[in-house]
Amino acid sequence: TLDVIEKKDANGKLVGLTAPDIESIPVAKDLGFKNGDVLTSINNEAVTSQEQVASLANKYQNATVVRIGFIRDGNPMITTYRLR
């Protein structure tokens, strides 16, 4: 099982999701995630739960390109991932 951690801002608002060893997750590694990164959005849809990530993965399973928003070292970033 994956230990998913909700990351919240100073006001307690959910910012995104991460995992202690995110680099060990094959899809996260393929996306270029590094330990400490926080997943914030998929195709501009905010990430709110692990279940929602699964739902978005299903929603975009036939897409050729997916935009992934994340925070690395406190900086918001976006990467485009071409699906195989």
PDB file of C-alpha atoms in Angstrom:
ATOM      1  CA  THR A   1       0.000   0.000   0.000  1.00  0.00           C
ATOM      2  CA  LEU A   2       1.035   3.569  -0.628  1.00  0.00           C
ATOM      3  CA  ASP A   3       1.348   6.002   2.261  1.00  0.00           C
ATOM      4  CA  VAL A   4      -0.204   9.158   0.785  1.00  0.00           C
ATOM      5  CA  ILE A   5       0.194  12.393   2.730  1.00  0.00           C
ATOM      6  CA  GLU A   6      -2.027  15.437   2.318  1.00  0.00           C
ATOM      7  CA  LYS A   7      -0.014  18.665   2.178  1.00  0.00           C
ATOM      8  CA  LYS A   8      -1.779  21.752   3.500  1.00  0.00           C
ATOM      9  CA  ASP A   9      -0.871  25.434   3.509  1.00  0.00           C
ATOM     10  CA  ALA A  10      -0.520  27.582   6.640  1.00  0.00           C
ATOM     11  CA  ASN A  11      -4.302  28.111   6.691  1.00  0.00           C
ATOM     12  CA  GLY A  12      -5.039  24.380   6.575  1.00  0.00           C
ATOM     13  CA  LYS A  13      -6.168  24.377   2.925  1.00  0.00           C
ATOM     14  CA  LEU A  14      -5.213  21.262   0.964  1.00  0.00           C
ATOM     15  CA  VAL A  15      -2.428  22.020  -1.502  1.00  0.00           C
ATOM     16  CA  GLY A  16      -1.868  18.527  -2.900  1.00  0.00           C
ATOM     17  CA  LEU A  17      -0.657  15.009  -2.223  1.00  0.00           C
ATOM     18  CA  THR A  18       2.743  13.440  -1.772  1.00  0.00           C
ATOM     19  CA  ALA A  19       4.311  10.201  -0.547  1.00  0.00           C
ATOM     20  CA  PRO A  20       7.456   9.687   1.558  1.00  0.00           C
ATOM     21  CA  ASP A  21       9.297   7.790  -1.211  1.00  0.00           C
ATOM     22  CA  ILE A  22       7.462   9.096  -4.272  1.00  0.00           C
ATOM     23  CA  GLU A  23      10.414   8.218  -6.540  1.00  0.00           C
ATOM     24  CA  SER A  24       9.756   4.513  -5.873  1.00  0.00           C
ATOM     25  CA  ILE A  25       6.307   4.729  -7.518  1.00  0.00           C
ATOM     26  CA  PRO A  26       6.805   3.706 -11.183  1.00  0.00           C
ATOM     27  CA  VAL A  27       4.360   6.205 -12.716  1.00  0.00           C
ATOM     28  CA  ALA A  28       5.670   9.022 -10.488  1.00  0.00           C
ATOM     29  CA  LYS A  29       9.222   8.179 -11.539  1.00  0.00           C
ATOM     30  CA  ASP A  30       8.163   8.203 -15.207  1.00  0.00           C
ATOM     31  CA  LEU A  31       6.664  11.665 -14.641  1.00  0.00           C
ATOM     32  CA  GLY A  32       9.961  12.883 -13.187  1.00  0.00           C
ATOM     33  CA  PHE A  33       8.787  13.302  -9.603  1.00  0.00           C
ATOM     34  CA  LYS A  34      11.429  13.593  -6.910  1.00  0.00           C
ATOM     35  CA  ASN A  35      11.058  12.875  -3.209  1.00  0.00           C
ATOM     36  CA  GLY A  36       9.433  15.891  -1.566  1.00  0.00           C
ATOM     37  CA  ASP A  37       7.388  16.889  -4.644  1.00  0.00           C
ATOM     38  CA  VAL A  38       3.685  17.566  -4.060  1.00  0.00           C
ATOM     39  CA  LEU A  39       1.172  16.694  -6.807  1.00  0.00           C
ATOM     40  CA  THR A  40      -1.262  19.620  -7.110  1.00  0.00           C
ATOM     41  CA  SER A  41      -3.159  19.161 -10.387  1.00  0.00           C
ATOM     42  CA  ILE A  42      -3.825  16.963 -13.399  1.00  0.00           C
ATOM     43  CA  ASN A  43      -4.893  18.799 -16.559  1.00  0.00           C
ATOM     44  CA  ASN A  44      -5.580  21.903 -14.442  1.00  0.00           C
ATOM     45  CA  GLU A  45      -7.949  19.980 -12.135  1.00  0.00           C
ATOM     46  CA  ALA A  46      -6.887  20.363  -8.503  1.00  0.00           C
ATOM     47  CA  VAL A  47      -5.896  17.160  -6.726  1.00  0.00           C
ATOM     48  CA  THR A  48      -8.033  16.687  -3.617  1.00  0.00           C
ATOM     49  CA  SER A  49      -7.642  13.008  -2.665  1.00  0.00           C
ATOM     50  CA  GLN A  50      -6.013   9.740  -3.649  1.00  0.00           C
ATOM     51  CA  GLU A  51      -9.380   8.541  -4.965  1.00  0.00           C
ATOM     52  CA  GLN A  52      -9.660  11.651  -7.122  1.00  0.00           C
ATOM     53  CA  VAL A  53      -6.202  10.978  -8.610  1.00  0.00           C
ATOM     54  CA  ALA A  54      -7.431   7.516  -9.615  1.00  0.00           C
ATOM     55  CA  SER A  55     -10.599   9.060 -11.068  1.00  0.00           C
ATOM     56  CA  LEU A  56      -8.580  11.590 -13.077  1.00  0.00           C
ATOM     57  CA  ALA A  57      -6.260   8.826 -14.297  1.00  0.00           C
ATOM     58  CA  ASN A  58      -9.326   6.990 -15.600  1.00  0.00           C
ATOM     59  CA  LYS A  59     -10.783  10.168 -17.082  1.00  0.00           C
ATOM     60  CA  TYR A  60      -7.612  10.894 -19.052  1.00  0.00           C
ATOM     61  CA  GLN A  61      -6.564   7.320 -19.824  1.00  0.00           C
ATOM     62  CA  ASN A  62      -7.097   7.859 -23.564  1.00  0.00           C
ATOM     63  CA  ALA A  63      -5.417  11.276 -23.674  1.00  0.00           C
ATOM     64  CA  THR A  64      -2.128  11.593 -25.525  1.00  0.00           C
ATOM     65  CA  VAL A  65      -0.780  14.412 -23.335  1.00  0.00           C
ATOM     66  CA  VAL A  66      -1.393  15.217 -19.668  1.00  0.00           C
ATOM     67  CA  ARG A  67      -0.376  18.382 -17.798  1.00  0.00           C
ATOM     68  CA  ILE A  68       0.859  17.684 -14.283  1.00  0.00           C
ATOM     69  CA  GLY A  69       1.075  20.473 -11.703  1.00  0.00           C
ATOM     70  CA  PHE A  70       3.326  20.019  -8.698  1.00  0.00           C
ATOM     71  CA  ILE A  71       5.364  21.873  -6.115  1.00  0.00           C
ATOM     72  CA  ARG A  72       9.109  21.271  -5.838  1.00  0.00           C
ATOM     73  CA  ASP A  73      11.139  23.027  -3.159  1.00  0.00           C
ATOM     74  CA  GLY A  74       8.278  25.459  -2.595  1.00  0.00           C
ATOM     75  CA  ASN A  75       8.023  26.410  -6.280  1.00  0.00           C
ATOM     76  CA  PRO A  76       4.919  25.625  -8.357  1.00  0.00           C
ATOM     77  CA  MET A  77       5.795  23.814 -11.580  1.00  0.00           C
ATOM     78  CA  ILE A  78       3.975  22.271 -14.525  1.00  0.00           C
ATOM     79  CA  THR A  79       5.202  19.478 -16.736  1.00  0.00           C
ATOM     80  CA  THR A  80       3.624  17.987 -19.808  1.00  0.00           C
ATOM     81  CA  TYR A  81       3.726  14.219 -20.050  1.00  0.00           C
ATOM     82  CA  ARG A  82       3.142  12.375 -23.294  1.00  0.00           C
ATOM     83  CA  LEU A  83       1.280   9.116 -22.625  1.00  0.00           C
ATOM     84  CA  ARG A  84       2.377   5.940 -24.366  1.00  0.00           C
TER      85      ARG A  84
END
